[in-house]
Amino acid sequence: MHKFSLADSPLLKVSRPVSACSRCRSAKVKCDNKLPACTACERAGREKECTAANDQFARGKERSYVAALELRIEKLERRLTYARSTKASVTLHGPDEPPAADQNRKDSLAYIRAAIHRKAVLTQENADINTLVSDFGYLAVNTTTRDFDPSESNMTFARLVLAASTNEPVPEPKTTSLPAEATARALVQFYESSILPLYPAFPGASLHALLSDLYQAHPRPIRSSEYWLFWMVLAISSAAQSRSWQDEHYLNAVEFVARALPHADRALKPGYVTQVQSLLLLTQYSMLDPAHFDSWHPIGFTCRAVVDQGLHQDPPHTQQMDQGALSARRRTFYCVYSLDRAISMVHARAFSFYDDAVSVALPPSGQLGSPLPKGPIAKPPPDASVPLFRLRRLQSEWYQTLYQGDPTQAMPDSTSFIWAKCYEMWEWCEKLPADMPPAIREMLDLELRYSYVYCIASSARGAQVSSYGRLLIFEHTISYIDRVHDISKRSENVAIYTYHDALRVFFMGSQFVAVLRDAGDVLLSGSPIPMPPSIPGKPLPPPAPIRLDRGTGDNLDRSLRCVERVKNTLRLFGDRWEDAFSLLKGFENLSADMWKSLTMKREMRNVAATGQWQQQVPTA
């Protein structure tokens, strides 16, 4: 027996009386043919088929609304009968697949089902998009909202940061207790002596005070931001001392990060300086553990927080602020500024904000974050952070001009601009304190050589590299690679070197291969390349660097050794960061032809030298 259906006996509801038009005529109301359609037709989407008078039906002979509904029902009954008659064939093709012969008929059941399905999918997509947009809007508002409660929503700012920054999930922590106090203090001491002098985002005294509070028998209530500070400092120090991604230092670092993540929602709470400091620590760790985090995203969020809180601008003169608080505010900003410039340059990407938007004076040289001197009369080490901040500002100026400027707008005199910036960086180096710790001085010297090569190398807006410029790239690259190669073989790390140093080695090696490809014969011959003549009113190029590897062969031997050391350094870095192996493979492909050419030249030179020696030996 056929099952009862609303399609067999539809409910009729007349929204407008059929006699509406006749009543108007009886009242002698002139019809203007602008009456709205009835409610039923509007709901059915058939306003144009309403029974109001139109060109098809003259006044007085309008089609009855009930008659129109009956006619519509007849059409639907015919479609329903047709659908039932073809039900068997539709079943053979599947529930959602129409018969091949009738798939284009608008009155087929499959066509109707497909239309309903498309509409449902579109509705769901629109709902998902609206939900996503509202979530992002909610987060955008709460990036500067102090009263934001993570329990109010499943989506928090911290979860957004971690979702964007995570490459691989961090394993769950294996323990719930604090590490041994001696271990924690040793890691804090390493951070205070190797990292905090360069990035003094918070005073070292507060870190020691927190350490003492945590290991008391009855510790005070510790905030989430303090737990985050404690665990992330331990993680950064452990990762910085790691030599392999399988050694104990690295495994401890991952464990410490896992202990810090439960405090992320409160530590990254928007609107506070602790948010910037917490994001800065996440960025530092990301540079040491690219397997789990991508440093590009944390530094972007950190810069966003800095701008939202107004740290990129000094307070107005009308606002009275303690000098100590003002200095700490400036140091926090320049720590973020320094990392943003370094990370953007090593990835060849745009800065998070331009220098034109910044109006923050450099902090005074002080001892904030420097390790306490040992002994009653020991002289404290000089502040290394301010020289680093100055170098980042110099790098930012030429990088924005050469690499972020409009490539369609040629610079009027790019060569003079490059020589001027190189001279400014040379002046910066000459003003470095003589008593700076050797490890930090070595790191800054590597930064200078890297900056020279980056600035002189060809760019979209720069002029073609001159012969003297290629000589500078050649010499600075060899010195840079020799130093980094020695550092990579050391048994212990005395300064912070990150995965970005592997990226720098790849960049320097690529530039070295490029200058050999462009002017290899001139450079390998060892012929002196004179400095460009001075032009009145124009800056002089920097002097050629002093060769530190004298007695190790000619330029051909030095070139072969440099290419080989690039490979060895990337291979050693690969033991620490697996991603460096992909850099090694890329450099081997890039330098394969050049390596083959250099080895052939060395063989030819050796053969020629052997022939000359045999001619000089007297025969018996």
XYZ file of C-alpha atoms in Angstrom:
620
model
C 0.000 0.000 0.000
C 1.249 3.418 -0.901
C 2.545 5.356 2.120
C 0.835 8.648 2.878
C 2.845 11.697 1.835
C 2.336 15.445 2.001
C 2.994 15.467 -1.711
C -0.301 13.555 -2.212
C -2.428 16.063 -0.276
C -0.533 19.344 0.138
C -1.679 21.884 2.690
C -3.138 24.918 0.978
C -2.949 28.272 2.663
C -4.227 31.342 0.855
C -2.349 34.374 2.093
C -4.330 36.866 0.056
C -8.048 36.566 -0.640
C -8.944 35.755 -4.208
C -11.437 38.585 -4.234
C -8.882 41.226 -3.301
C -8.762 42.727 -6.766
C -12.528 42.699 -7.197
C -12.967 44.510 -3.885
C -10.597 47.222 -5.044
C -12.644 47.634 -8.187
C -15.832 47.769 -6.167
C -14.302 50.524 -4.050
C -13.333 52.301 -7.281
C -9.660 52.179 -6.353
C -7.567 52.536 -9.471
C -5.134 49.610 -9.843
C -1.534 50.598 -10.625
C -0.282 47.032 -11.154
C 2.253 47.538 -8.351
C 0.641 45.463 -5.652
C 3.083 43.065 -3.957
C 2.909 39.372 -4.529
C 1.109 37.252 -2.036
C 3.004 35.708 0.872
C 2.715 32.151 -0.416
C 4.239 33.054 -3.772
C 7.048 34.944 -2.085
C 7.898 31.969 0.097
C 7.841 29.665 -2.909
C 10.100 31.996 -4.857
C 7.440 32.612 -7.501
C 6.689 36.288 -7.119
C 6.482 36.686 -10.892
C 3.769 34.000 -11.122
C 1.475 35.623 -8.554
C -2.168 36.148 -9.493
C -1.946 39.924 -9.557
C -3.089 41.525 -12.776
C -0.439 41.545 -15.476
C -0.074 41.573 -19.224
C -1.170 37.929 -19.452
C -4.399 38.293 -17.458
C -6.430 41.452 -17.868
C -8.271 43.158 -15.051
C -11.375 41.321 -14.044
C -10.061 38.098 -15.540
C -7.177 37.462 -13.179
C -6.340 33.826 -12.597
C -7.667 32.513 -9.316
C -4.979 31.898 -6.701
C -6.552 28.586 -5.767
C -6.675 27.637 -9.441
C -3.003 28.480 -9.755
C -2.187 26.239 -6.806
C -4.237 23.420 -8.265
C -2.397 23.771 -11.570
C 0.906 23.660 -9.721
C -0.188 20.545 -7.832
C -1.048 18.829 -11.088
C 2.456 19.507 -12.391
C 4.008 18.166 -9.199
C 1.821 15.058 -9.318
C 3.004 14.356 -12.859
C 6.643 14.740 -11.757
C 6.010 12.484 -8.758
C 4.408 9.822 -10.942
C 7.346 9.981 -13.330
C 9.816 9.685 -10.453
C 8.019 6.598 -9.080
C 7.958 4.977 -12.488
C 11.725 5.425 -12.892
C 12.572 4.412 -9.324
C 13.781 0.974 -10.345
C 16.150 2.299 -12.979
C 17.448 4.951 -10.587
C 18.197 2.259 -8.013
C 20.318 0.383 -10.523
C 22.492 3.450 -10.993
C 22.842 4.092 -7.266
C 20.920 6.407 -4.935
C 22.767 9.551 -6.000
C 23.403 8.756 -9.677
C 20.670 9.629 -12.211
C 19.948 7.484 -15.261
C 22.270 8.232 -18.111
C 19.437 9.058 -20.504
C 17.610 11.451 -18.193
C 20.388 13.021 -16.145
C 19.783 16.458 -17.677
C 16.020 16.505 -17.084
C 15.108 19.128 -14.503
C 12.177 17.050 -13.295
C 14.278 13.924 -12.609
C 14.610 12.765 -9.027
C 18.404 12.546 -9.232
C 18.607 16.104 -10.508
C 16.503 17.323 -7.595
C 18.608 15.381 -5.100
C 21.824 16.781 -6.564
C 20.460 20.308 -6.332
C 19.479 19.781 -2.702
C 22.924 18.340 -1.955
C 24.706 21.273 -3.599
C 22.629 23.730 -1.631
C 23.348 21.910 1.640
C 27.093 21.871 0.939
C 27.077 25.561 0.067
C 25.146 26.382 3.220
C 27.593 24.397 5.354
C 30.600 26.071 3.693
C 29.144 29.500 4.354
C 28.501 28.569 7.972
C 32.073 27.271 8.394
C 33.538 30.416 6.837
C 31.427 32.649 9.055
C 32.512 30.693 12.124
C 36.181 30.915 11.130
C 35.967 34.638 10.431
C 34.262 35.251 13.749
C 36.948 33.220 15.556
C 39.733 35.237 13.939
C 37.915 38.450 14.711
C 37.544 37.299 18.290
C 41.255 36.553 18.470
C 42.210 39.841 16.819
C 40.281 41.746 19.452
C 41.776 39.704 22.263
C 45.389 40.225 21.206
C 45.245 43.414 23.266
C 42.542 42.458 25.780
C 43.784 41.970 29.308
C 40.583 40.382 30.639
C 40.590 37.539 28.146
C 39.740 34.253 29.857
C 40.906 31.122 28.025
C 38.055 29.123 29.565
C 35.488 31.149 27.626
C 36.412 29.583 24.283
C 38.285 26.614 22.908
C 40.239 29.007 20.684
C 42.884 31.060 22.482
C 45.720 33.247 21.303
C 48.300 30.775 22.619
C 46.690 27.878 20.772
C 46.685 29.882 17.566
C 50.397 30.666 18.007
C 51.295 27.053 18.716
C 49.142 25.714 15.885
C 50.851 28.020 13.395
C 54.368 27.484 14.758
C 54.440 23.741 15.362
C 56.071 21.490 12.775
C 55.779 18.286 14.794
C 53.846 17.844 18.054
C 55.950 17.914 21.199
C 55.742 14.582 23.085
C 53.952 14.510 26.398
C 56.204 15.118 29.435
C 57.562 12.035 31.138
C 57.876 13.519 34.637
C 55.987 15.947 36.828
C 58.753 16.935 39.249
C 61.324 19.691 39.052
C 64.827 18.810 37.835
C 67.642 18.696 40.345
C 68.419 22.156 41.662
C 72.077 21.885 40.644
C 71.040 21.030 37.074
C 68.606 23.928 36.924
C 71.143 26.413 38.251
C 73.786 25.245 35.757
C 71.358 25.728 32.866
C 70.301 29.141 34.136
C 73.961 30.126 34.443
C 74.590 29.087 30.832
C 71.641 31.167 29.638
C 72.803 34.125 31.704
C 76.349 34.033 30.333
C 75.731 33.092 26.683
C 72.279 34.319 25.634
C 71.032 36.951 28.050
C 73.914 39.376 27.322
C 72.760 39.510 23.688
C 68.991 39.468 24.311
C 68.333 41.029 27.739
C 64.530 40.921 27.552
C 64.357 40.478 31.338
C 66.873 41.002 34.157
C 68.936 38.056 35.285
C 68.172 38.890 38.915
C 64.495 38.033 38.409
C 65.496 34.667 36.963
C 67.644 33.848 39.997
C 64.884 34.982 42.353
C 62.393 32.723 40.581
C 64.803 29.820 40.829
C 65.157 30.328 44.579
C 61.386 30.536 45.047
C 60.757 27.328 43.123
C 63.165 25.267 45.204
C 62.001 26.473 48.600
C 60.342 24.035 50.952
C 57.172 26.128 50.868
C 57.302 28.133 47.636
C 55.068 31.097 47.035
C 52.315 30.869 44.412
C 54.034 30.854 41.014
C 52.307 32.450 38.029
C 51.993 30.707 34.680
C 54.256 33.278 33.030
C 56.948 32.477 35.613
C 56.655 28.748 35.010
C 56.915 29.424 31.297
C 60.045 31.524 31.867
C 61.645 28.830 34.013
C 60.979 25.885 31.710
C 61.785 27.717 28.482
C 65.117 28.993 29.832
C 66.037 25.424 30.760
C 64.936 24.214 27.323
C 66.914 26.879 25.457
C 70.063 26.244 27.478
C 69.812 22.485 26.978
C 69.198 22.784 23.229
C 72.056 25.281 22.862
C 74.478 22.762 24.386
C 73.268 19.878 22.252
C 75.587 18.324 19.655
C 73.133 15.801 18.238
C 69.372 15.498 18.001
C 69.706 12.202 19.878
C 71.911 13.286 22.779
C 70.813 13.896 26.347
C 70.854 17.685 26.057
C 68.346 17.682 23.213
C 66.062 15.113 24.839
C 66.051 17.180 28.029
C 65.225 20.293 26.013
C 62.163 18.628 24.479
C 61.096 17.455 27.934
C 61.399 20.978 29.355
C 59.336 22.417 26.497
C 56.648 19.824 27.142
C 56.552 20.990 30.769
C 56.155 24.606 29.642
C 53.329 24.143 27.126
C 50.516 23.630 29.703
C 51.198 27.194 30.885
C 51.002 28.707 27.401
C 47.424 30.024 27.631
C 48.238 32.227 30.620
C 51.853 33.000 29.726
C 50.882 34.290 26.272
C 47.926 36.215 27.645
C 47.578 39.367 25.524
C 48.097 42.864 26.793
C 51.081 42.342 29.092
C 54.837 42.667 28.658
C 55.128 39.069 29.861
C 53.382 38.060 26.621
C 56.201 39.609 24.576
C 58.856 38.011 26.773
C 57.174 34.604 26.563
C 56.879 34.805 22.776
C 60.523 35.858 22.602
C 61.562 32.737 24.509
C 59.482 30.578 22.165
C 61.239 32.209 19.211
C 64.681 31.540 20.676
C 63.846 27.894 21.242
C 62.379 27.558 17.736
C 65.725 28.633 16.292
C 67.345 25.709 18.128
C 64.698 23.065 17.399
C 63.417 23.400 13.808
C 62.065 19.854 13.966
C 59.272 20.931 16.317
C 58.861 24.676 15.682
C 59.215 27.142 12.822
C 60.830 30.352 14.070
C 59.244 32.468 11.318
C 55.784 32.346 12.925
C 56.693 33.008 16.595
C 58.708 36.108 15.705
C 55.794 37.353 13.612
C 53.407 36.979 16.540
C 55.971 38.616 18.821
C 56.242 41.647 16.546
C 52.460 41.846 16.391
C 52.271 41.896 20.177
C 54.980 44.586 20.305
C 53.057 46.812 17.911
C 49.717 46.204 19.650
C 51.210 47.220 22.992
C 52.935 50.267 21.503
C 56.454 49.180 22.386
C 57.679 50.258 18.936
C 57.223 53.892 20.010
C 58.808 55.655 22.959
C 56.266 57.111 25.402
C 55.445 60.789 24.809
C 57.432 63.346 26.767
C 54.313 64.289 28.694
C 54.170 60.797 30.170
C 56.472 60.457 33.146
C 58.229 57.072 33.311
C 60.967 55.784 35.534
C 64.296 55.594 33.688
C 64.818 51.995 34.714
C 61.401 50.978 33.411
C 61.982 52.952 30.205
C 65.346 51.266 29.655
C 63.813 47.812 30.228
C 61.011 48.648 27.778
C 63.529 49.678 25.118
C 65.636 46.581 25.647
C 62.592 44.364 25.266
C 61.706 46.053 21.993
C 65.208 45.834 20.543
C 65.468 42.153 21.468
C 62.397 41.553 19.316
C 63.711 43.927 16.634
C 67.065 42.147 16.531
C 65.566 38.676 16.165
C 63.054 39.834 13.562
C 65.806 41.301 11.384
C 68.034 38.248 11.760
C 65.272 35.715 11.029
C 63.872 37.682 8.082
C 67.295 38.061 6.477
C 68.262 34.427 6.845
C 64.956 33.394 5.223
C 65.157 36.197 2.607
C 61.730 37.500 3.638
C 60.248 40.862 4.464
C 60.569 42.387 7.921
C 57.532 42.360 10.195
C 57.557 46.169 10.303
C 59.542 48.902 8.588
C 62.029 51.177 10.298
C 59.821 54.158 9.463
C 57.278 52.851 11.980
C 59.877 52.641 14.774
C 60.674 55.507 17.101
C 62.597 53.957 19.982
C 65.957 55.211 21.186
C 68.683 52.690 21.874
C 68.905 51.756 25.547
C 71.973 52.917 27.450
C 74.799 50.464 27.851
C 74.341 48.768 31.176
C 74.606 45.482 32.936
C 70.986 44.367 32.697
C 71.091 40.645 32.146
C 74.883 40.367 32.350
C 76.323 37.708 34.624
C 77.510 38.869 37.998
C 81.289 39.354 38.172
C 83.251 36.845 40.175
C 85.397 38.269 42.941
C 85.086 41.480 44.951
C 86.952 43.700 42.471
C 86.253 41.918 39.178
C 85.304 44.248 36.360
C 81.906 43.468 34.828
C 81.972 42.565 31.129
C 80.794 45.214 28.660
C 77.210 45.239 27.459
C 77.093 43.213 24.233
C 73.416 43.796 23.460
C 73.658 47.451 22.392
C 76.397 46.775 19.786
C 74.244 43.964 18.411
C 71.228 46.288 18.283
C 73.300 48.842 16.349
C 74.398 46.218 13.850
C 70.790 45.112 13.328
C 69.797 48.694 12.590
C 72.585 48.988 10.013
C 71.551 45.692 8.440
C 67.932 46.775 8.370
C 68.727 49.962 6.444
C 70.457 48.351 3.482
C 68.264 45.235 3.471
C 65.083 47.291 3.171
C 66.593 49.366 0.368
C 68.231 46.581 -1.645
C 65.881 43.662 -1.071
C 62.515 45.099 -0.018
C 62.394 48.110 -2.316
C 60.475 48.212 -5.579
C 62.629 46.285 -8.101
C 61.140 48.293 -10.975
C 62.620 51.499 -9.553
C 66.357 51.472 -10.164
C 68.605 53.144 -7.612
C 70.491 56.178 -8.958
C 73.853 55.081 -7.528
C 73.580 51.691 -5.878
C 77.359 51.133 -5.814
C 77.962 54.228 -3.687
C 75.083 53.215 -1.419
C 76.600 49.763 -0.861
C 80.083 51.163 -0.158
C 78.579 53.665 2.297
C 76.774 50.909 4.208
C 79.888 48.727 4.255
C 81.874 51.642 5.645
C 79.268 52.175 8.389
C 79.524 48.513 9.385
C 83.331 48.753 9.364
C 83.088 51.756 11.699
C 80.763 49.768 13.945
C 83.345 46.991 14.198
C 86.131 49.430 15.058
C 84.103 50.760 18.008
C 83.487 47.392 19.656
C 84.848 47.215 23.213
C 88.253 45.589 23.386
C 87.379 43.668 26.571
C 84.289 41.972 25.135
C 84.112 38.225 25.931
C 85.938 36.262 23.199
C 82.968 34.027 22.371
C 80.635 36.977 21.821
C 83.307 38.902 19.928
C 83.783 35.933 17.619
C 80.041 35.718 16.992
C 79.820 39.444 16.179
C 82.781 39.154 13.806
C 80.977 36.374 11.943
C 77.873 38.571 11.758
C 79.967 41.345 10.209
C 81.442 39.119 7.501
C 78.023 37.687 6.743
C 76.660 41.237 6.442
C 79.448 42.288 4.071
C 78.701 39.426 1.687
C 74.923 39.905 1.924
C 75.168 43.641 1.213
C 77.640 43.372 -1.683
C 75.959 40.391 -3.375
C 73.748 41.080 -6.357
C 70.158 42.044 -5.610
C 67.123 43.160 -7.583
C 67.957 46.848 -7.089
C 71.734 46.698 -6.761
C 74.228 47.217 -9.543
C 76.242 44.378 -11.020
C 78.934 43.220 -8.616
C 82.317 44.664 -9.552
C 85.589 42.751 -9.628
C 86.609 44.303 -6.326
C 83.238 43.363 -4.849
C 83.776 39.749 -5.915
C 87.188 39.831 -4.250
C 85.583 40.988 -0.992
C 82.976 38.219 -1.195
C 85.727 35.682 -1.935
C 87.898 36.656 1.045
C 85.111 37.186 3.583
C 83.463 33.884 2.681
C 86.678 31.911 3.159
C 87.281 33.542 6.560
C 83.656 32.962 7.585
C 83.593 29.296 6.568
C 86.943 28.578 8.251
C 85.694 30.013 11.557
C 82.295 28.321 11.481
C 83.905 25.011 10.527
C 86.104 25.186 13.613
C 83.120 26.127 15.790
C 81.073 23.182 14.515
C 83.809 20.749 15.601
C 84.124 22.035 19.160
C 83.094 19.665 21.896
C 81.232 22.368 23.826
C 79.230 25.422 22.861
C 80.273 28.618 24.604
C 77.880 30.831 22.635
C 74.505 30.368 21.032
C 74.615 28.985 17.502
C 71.314 27.974 15.960
C 69.910 26.289 12.881
C 70.043 29.697 11.238
C 73.828 29.387 11.198
C 73.394 26.357 8.951
C 71.265 28.518 6.651
C 73.993 31.173 6.698
C 76.647 28.612 5.786
C 74.541 27.533 2.817
C 74.079 31.171 1.773
C 77.791 31.980 2.052
C 78.733 28.847 0.143
C 76.249 29.704 -2.605
C 77.691 33.204 -2.965
C 81.204 31.739 -3.071
C 80.257 29.425 -5.935
C 78.565 32.345 -7.719
C 81.658 34.588 -7.695
C 83.854 31.700 -8.852
C 81.440 31.050 -11.692
C 81.428 34.727 -12.714
C 85.117 35.578 -12.272
C 86.889 32.372 -11.341
C 89.933 32.849 -13.572
C 90.716 36.276 -12.126
C 90.231 35.189 -8.523
C 92.092 31.891 -8.849
C 95.068 33.491 -10.580
C 95.860 35.500 -7.471
C 96.422 38.648 -9.501
C 95.921 41.781 -7.395
C 92.569 43.488 -7.953
C 92.906 47.210 -7.255
C 90.424 49.153 -5.196
C 88.121 51.333 -7.331
C 89.417 54.897 -7.688
C 88.052 57.407 -5.239
C 85.480 59.917 -6.475
C 85.125 63.255 -4.680
C 82.021 63.215 -2.534
C 81.584 59.441 -2.870
C 82.325 56.875 -0.141
C 85.309 54.583 -0.464
C 84.834 50.809 -0.552
C 85.996 48.896 2.521
C 89.584 47.642 2.500
C 90.287 44.054 1.564
C 90.266 41.828 4.663
C 93.510 40.555 6.089
C 94.114 36.999 5.010
C 94.087 34.732 8.055
C 95.079 31.496 6.297
C 98.473 32.413 4.897
C 100.739 29.516 4.067
C 97.855 27.191 3.199
C 98.208 27.298 -0.582
C 97.152 29.486 -3.449
C 93.606 30.611 -4.229
C 92.845 27.350 -6.019
C 93.693 25.325 -2.919
C 91.797 27.776 -0.730
C 88.723 27.513 -2.957
C 88.720 23.730 -2.889
C 89.164 23.738 0.866
C 86.354 26.288 1.306
C 83.861 24.261 -0.748
C 84.835 21.107 1.107
C 84.439 22.822 4.474
C 80.992 24.076 3.555
C 79.974 20.465 2.990
C 81.640 19.246 6.181
C 80.063 22.013 8.245
C 76.582 21.283 6.916
C 77.206 17.585 7.566
C 78.183 18.314 11.178
C 75.179 20.595 11.579
C 73.051 17.775 10.155
C 73.929 15.655 13.183
C 72.371 18.388 15.279
C 69.514 19.467 12.996
C 68.264 16.955 10.452
C 67.027 19.771 8.209
C 70.669 20.686 7.537
C 71.058 17.502 5.485
C 68.686 18.939 2.889
C 70.891 22.038 2.767
C 73.918 19.797 2.265
C 72.249 17.996 -0.616
C 71.247 21.289 -2.202
C 74.764 22.697 -1.949
C 76.297 19.530 -3.398
C 74.034 19.844 -6.431
C 74.789 23.557 -6.710
C 78.564 23.172 -6.515
C 78.992 19.906 -8.420
C 80.128 21.506 -11.677
C 82.352 24.021 -9.899
C 83.932 21.287 -7.786
C 84.687 19.252 -10.895
C 86.224 22.276 -12.611
C 88.403 23.136 -9.609
C 89.697 19.586 -9.219
C 90.589 19.436 -12.926
C 92.514 22.696 -12.637
C 94.398 21.357 -9.636
C 95.345 18.188 -11.518
C 96.534 20.214 -14.508
C 98.573 22.452 -12.220
C 100.154 19.470 -10.485
C 101.011 17.834 -13.809
C 102.584 21.042 -15.078
C 104.554 21.463 -11.855
C 105.801 17.862 -12.070
C 106.969 18.380 -15.660
C 108.886 21.512 -14.738
C 110.564 19.733 -11.831
C 111.643 16.853 -14.046
C 113.160 19.284 -16.559
C 115.188 20.938 -13.802
C 116.605 17.649 -12.457
C 119.997 16.953 -14.206
C 120.272 13.637 -15.964
C 123.138 11.265 -15.062
